[in-house]
Short mmCIF file of C-alpha atoms and ligand atoms in Angstrom, two decimals:
data_model
loop_
_atom_site.label_atom_id
_atom_site.label_comp_id
_atom_site.label_asym_id
_atom_site.label_seq_id
_atom_site.Cartn_x
_atom_site.Cartn_y
_atom_site.Cartn_z
CA CYS A 112 105.64 59.75 127.03
CA LEU A 113 106.73 61.08 123.76
CA ARG A 114 107.24 64.72 124.69
CA GLU A 115 109.69 63.79 127.60
CA VAL A 116 111.42 61.99 124.38
CA LEU A 117 111.15 64.71 121.66
CA ALA A 118 112.24 66.72 124.92
CA ALA A 119 115.92 64.50 125.65
CA PHE A 120 116.49 64.82 121.77
CA ARG A 121 116.32 69.00 122.89
CA ALA A 122 118.33 68.10 125.83
CA CYS A 123 121.31 66.59 123.59
CA LEU A 124 122.65 69.68 122.16
CA THR A 125 124.43 71.63 124.02
CA ALA A 126 125.72 75.30 123.54
CA GLU A 127 129.71 74.03 122.24
CA GLN A 128 127.50 72.09 119.01
CA THR A 129 128.15 68.96 120.75
CA VAL A 130 125.67 66.12 120.93
CA LEU A 131 125.25 64.39 125.09
CA MET A 132 125.20 60.95 125.11
CA ASP A 133 122.32 60.43 128.47
CA PRO A 134 119.54 61.84 126.68
CA TYR A 135 120.97 61.03 123.37
CA LEU A 136 120.03 56.96 124.85
CA ARG A 137 117.27 58.51 126.61
CA GLY A 138 116.20 59.38 124.09
CA TRP A 139 116.53 56.20 121.80
CA ASN A 140 115.07 54.38 124.56
CA GLY A 141 111.72 55.97 124.65
CA LEU A 142 111.13 55.85 121.13
CA ILE A 143 111.93 52.36 121.86
CA ARG A 144 109.20 52.05 124.51
CA PHE A 145 106.61 53.45 121.98
CA LEU A 146 107.49 50.68 119.22
CA ASN A 147 106.65 48.36 121.13
CA SER A 148 103.06 49.45 121.93
CA LEU A 149 102.77 49.18 118.62
CA GLY A 150 103.00 45.01 118.77
CA THR A 151 105.38 42.08 118.36
CA ILE A 152 105.53 42.34 114.99
CA PHE A 153 108.68 45.48 115.31
CA SER A 154 109.82 43.09 117.90
CA PHE A 155 113.62 42.00 115.39
CA VAL A 156 113.57 46.06 115.15
CA SER A 157 113.97 46.97 119.13
CA LYS A 158 115.36 44.43 119.87
CA ASP A 159 118.81 45.10 117.36
CA ALA A 160 118.70 48.80 118.24
CA VAL A 161 117.74 47.81 122.25
CA THR A 162 121.37 46.07 121.84
CA LYS A 163 122.75 49.05 120.33
CA ILE A 164 121.77 51.16 123.19
CA GLN A 165 122.94 48.20 125.73
CA ILE A 166 126.46 48.47 124.09
CA MET A 167 126.19 52.44 124.35
CA GLU A 168 125.11 53.02 128.20
CA LYS A 169 127.74 49.48 129.47
CA TYR A 170 130.24 52.16 128.08
CA ARG A 171 128.60 54.98 130.48
CA SER A 172 128.69 53.07 133.58
CA SER A 173 132.87 51.78 132.71
CA ASP A 174 135.34 53.33 133.93
CA GLN A 175 135.53 55.32 131.00
CA ARG A 176 132.14 56.99 131.00
CA GLU A 177 133.63 60.50 130.93
CA ARG A 178 135.03 59.52 126.86
CA TYR A 179 131.60 58.65 126.05
CA GLU A 180 129.65 61.90 127.45
CA THR A 181 129.46 63.03 124.33
CA LEU A 182 129.81 61.76 121.06
CA GLN A 183 132.63 64.27 120.06
CA THR A 184 134.92 62.63 123.06
CA MET A 185 133.83 59.50 122.40
CA VAL A 186 135.24 59.59 119.02
CA GLU A 187 138.76 61.50 119.54
CA TYR A 188 139.11 58.98 122.23
CA GLU A 189 138.28 55.48 120.60
CA LEU A 190 140.08 56.86 117.31
CA ALA A 191 143.09 58.01 119.13
CA SER A 192 143.20 54.50 121.02
CA GLY A 193 142.36 51.99 118.29
CA LEU A 194 139.48 51.21 119.16
CA VAL A 195 136.90 51.66 115.71
CA SER A 196 138.21 49.28 113.22
CA LEU A 197 138.04 51.07 109.30
CA LYS A 198 137.91 48.67 107.29
CA ASN A 199 137.34 45.58 108.93
CA ARG A 200 133.41 44.95 111.29
CA GLY A 201 135.11 41.64 112.72
CA GLU A 202 138.25 43.53 114.52
CA CYS A 203 136.07 46.27 116.86
CA PRO A 204 132.46 44.66 116.28
CA GLU A 205 131.10 47.08 119.35
CA SER A 206 133.02 50.24 119.22
CA GLY A 207 130.80 53.06 120.36
CA CYS A 208 131.66 54.90 116.68
CA ARG A 209 129.99 52.24 114.68
CA THR A 210 127.58 51.04 117.45
CA VAL A 211 126.38 54.81 117.41
CA LEU A 212 126.22 54.68 113.40
CA ARG A 213 124.55 52.69 113.03
CA LEU A 214 121.52 54.53 115.76
CA HIS A 215 122.38 57.85 113.57
CA ARG A 216 121.67 56.25 110.41
CA ALA A 217 118.48 55.21 112.18
CA LEU A 218 117.92 58.98 113.08
CA HIS A 219 117.67 59.93 109.44
CA TRP A 220 114.57 57.71 109.08
CA LEU A 221 112.73 59.01 112.14
CA GLN A 222 113.89 62.61 110.75
CA MET A 223 111.99 61.80 107.59
CA PHE A 224 108.96 59.84 108.83
CA LEU A 225 108.46 62.68 111.52
CA GLU A 226 108.41 64.91 108.71
CA GLY A 227 106.18 63.07 106.56
CA LEU A 228 103.89 62.50 109.19
CA ARG A 229 104.23 65.72 110.27
CA THR A 230 103.05 67.15 106.34
CA SER A 231 101.09 64.79 105.38
CA GLN A 232 97.29 64.92 104.77
CA GLU A 233 94.47 63.40 106.94
CA ASP A 234 93.52 60.70 104.60
CA SER A 235 97.09 59.58 104.07
CA LYS A 236 98.60 55.95 105.16
CA THR A 237 101.41 55.57 107.77
CA SER A 238 102.64 52.54 106.52
CA VAL A 239 102.90 54.34 103.03
CA ILE A 240 105.45 57.44 104.90
CA CYS A 241 106.71 55.02 106.47
CA THR A 242 108.01 52.88 103.37
CA ASP A 243 109.07 55.97 101.90
CA SER A 244 111.19 57.24 104.43
CA TYR A 245 112.82 53.56 104.21
CA ASN A 246 113.79 53.42 101.16
CA ALA A 247 114.99 56.87 100.84
CA SER A 248 117.02 56.46 104.02
CA LEU A 249 117.65 53.85 106.35
CA ALA A 250 117.02 50.79 103.54
CA ASN A 251 120.10 51.14 101.87
CA TYR A 252 121.91 50.32 104.37
CA HIS A 253 119.74 46.79 105.16
CA PRO A 254 120.41 43.90 103.60
CA TRP A 255 117.39 42.32 100.50
CA VAL A 256 115.89 39.87 104.13
CA ILE A 257 115.61 43.33 105.92
CA ARG A 258 114.52 45.07 103.52
CA LYS A 259 111.18 42.03 102.88
CA ALA A 260 110.97 41.96 107.15
CA ALA A 261 110.88 45.69 107.79
CA THR A 262 108.58 46.75 104.54
CA LEU A 263 105.55 43.61 105.80
CA ALA A 264 105.44 44.98 109.45
CA PHE A 265 105.20 49.36 107.97
CA CYS A 266 101.75 47.55 106.51
CA ALA A 267 101.08 46.88 110.64
CA LEU A 268 100.65 50.56 111.17
CA PRO A 269 97.19 52.09 111.98
CA THR A 270 96.15 55.05 109.73
CA ARG A 271 97.66 58.39 110.25
CA ASN A 272 94.97 59.53 112.93
CA ALA A 273 95.10 56.51 114.72
CA PHE A 274 98.97 57.45 115.16
CA LEU A 275 99.06 60.69 116.01
CA GLU A 276 96.51 59.99 118.81
CA ASN A 277 98.48 57.14 120.28
CA MET A 278 101.42 59.01 120.43
CA ASN A 279 99.53 60.94 123.85
CA LEU A 280 100.61 64.70 122.67
CA GLY A 281 96.59 65.49 122.35
CA THR A 282 94.76 65.56 118.74
CA PRO A 283 96.43 65.00 116.06
CA GLU A 284 96.68 68.55 115.28
CA GLU A 285 98.59 68.88 118.39
CA ALA A 286 100.68 66.41 117.82
CA VAL A 287 101.57 67.50 114.73
CA ASP A 288 102.25 71.65 116.32
CA MET A 289 104.13 69.37 118.88
CA LEU A 290 106.17 67.51 115.58
CA GLY A 291 106.30 70.68 114.26
CA GLU A 292 108.24 72.28 117.26
CA ALA A 293 110.62 69.29 118.62
CA LEU A 294 111.87 68.27 114.95
CA PRO A 295 114.23 70.82 114.05
CA TYR A 296 116.20 69.70 117.71
CA VAL A 297 115.67 65.95 115.94
CA CYS A 298 117.33 67.37 112.21
CA LYS A 299 119.93 69.14 114.32
CA VAL A 300 121.24 66.78 116.44
CA TYR A 301 121.07 64.59 113.23
CA GLU A 302 123.64 67.16 111.11
CA ILE A 303 126.24 67.59 114.16
CA THR A 304 126.27 63.22 114.58
CA GLU A 305 126.73 63.49 110.18
CA GLU A 306 129.32 65.99 109.93
CA LEU A 307 131.40 64.37 113.05
CA TYR A 308 131.27 60.86 111.08
CA ALA A 309 131.98 63.07 107.85
CA LYS A 310 135.07 65.14 109.32
CA HIS A 311 136.71 61.63 110.58
CA LYS A 312 135.64 59.37 107.13
CA MET A 313 133.30 57.42 109.25
CA LEU A 314 130.03 57.19 107.52
CA ASP A 315 131.42 54.39 106.77
CA LEU A 316 132.44 52.06 109.17
CA PRO A 317 131.81 48.28 108.94
C1 LIG B 268 108.12 60.55 118.08
C2 LIG B 268 108.65 59.43 117.55
C3 LIG B 268 106.96 58.52 116.66
C4 LIG B 268 107.59 57.68 116.09
C5 LIG B 268 108.40 56.94 116.75
C6 LIG B 268 108.56 55.60 115.57
C7 LIG B 268 109.72 54.89 117.21
C8 LIG B 268 110.91 54.48 116.13
C9 LIG B 268 111.50 53.21 117.48
C10 LIG B 268 113.12 52.48 116.95
C11 LIG B 268 113.32 52.84 115.46
C12 LIG B 268 114.99 51.97 115.11
C13 LIG B 268 115.31 51.69 115.41
C14 LIG B 268 115.60 50.59 114.24
C15 LIG B 268 117.30 50.77 115.03
C16 LIG B 268 118.08 49.93 113.43
C17 LIG B 268 119.68 49.65 113.65
C18 LIG B 268 120.60 48.81 111.75
O1 LIG B 268 120.13 49.31 111.28
N1 LIG B 268 120.56 47.95 112.35
C19 LIG B 268 121.03 46.68 111.18
C20 LIG B 268 122.52 47.22 111.31
O2 LIG B 268 123.11 46.61 112.18
P1 LIG B 268 124.53 45.81 112.06
O3 LIG B 268 124.03 44.31 111.93
O4 LIG B 268 125.46 46.31 111.60
O5 LIG B 268 125.17 45.88 113.53
C21 LIG B 268 120.45 45.35 111.67
O6 LIG B 268 120.96 44.79 110.69
C22 LIG B 268 118.96 45.82 111.72
C23 LIG B 268 118.13 44.58 111.83
C24 LIG B 268 116.28 45.02 112.25
C25 LIG B 268 115.84 45.29 111.67
C26 LIG B 268 115.95 46.98 111.77
C27 LIG B 268 114.97 46.76 110.37
C28 LIG B 268 114.20 49.40 110.68
C29 LIG B 268 113.01 49.72 110.03
C30 LIG B 268 113.60 50.97 111.13
C31 LIG B 268 112.07 51.73 110.95
C32 LIG B 268 110.87 51.29 112.27
C33 LIG B 268 109.43 50.75 112.33
C34 LIG B 268 109.09 51.78 113.39
C35 LIG B 268 107.17 52.67 112.23
C36 LIG B 268 107.07 53.55 113.96
#
């Protein structure tokens, strides 16, 4: 249920302005379930996202689980233990920091996409909203072949109102209201993570 997905992003935020890992991953898992319901054309996207979520879930069920309780504790722990490579991807291909960075960039896309959906006219095309938000965010980190595959897949998206109805949040108008309520939490999670990564000069982790 997307209501629960949006609630998960709200639950990530603590009074100390840190981001809790478990609701963050719960939110992502819910988004992937929704993505899968849009058709197999998006399998290549969900496969990559699932791999990344599983890497993080593995840390959360390991002996070091407490180090991964929040994004902040993860960054502190991995940097102090030399578990992050700032230059060479091959050295630490599955660090929590680089893995979360990929999800974080995708969260930027999601934020722009949902805002576009919320503020668009009834007759707007979801594929156009999706392509515009992708080009303005995530596409900057993808090679040509992925950008092509992604923009091709976006053409299969249903119309704006059908998409909003698929979200199971009531009528399209009710879904838009719900997005208006929930988006500030997604934005806050994005902002806190962006600041954290900028502070540690990790926004370009290979
Ligand atoms: C209330 C919510 C309603 C909206 C629901 C939207 C559901 C979206 C669910 C998931 C979003 C996609 C997450 C994609 C993560 C991509 C991470 C990434 O950038 N990976 C690349 C880099 O990884 P490394 O190689 O460095 O490890 C990787 O190369 C990418 C591979 C796959 C292609 C990614 C294409 C992304 C397109 C994003 C748009 C999804 C379309 C959703 C349509 C509604």
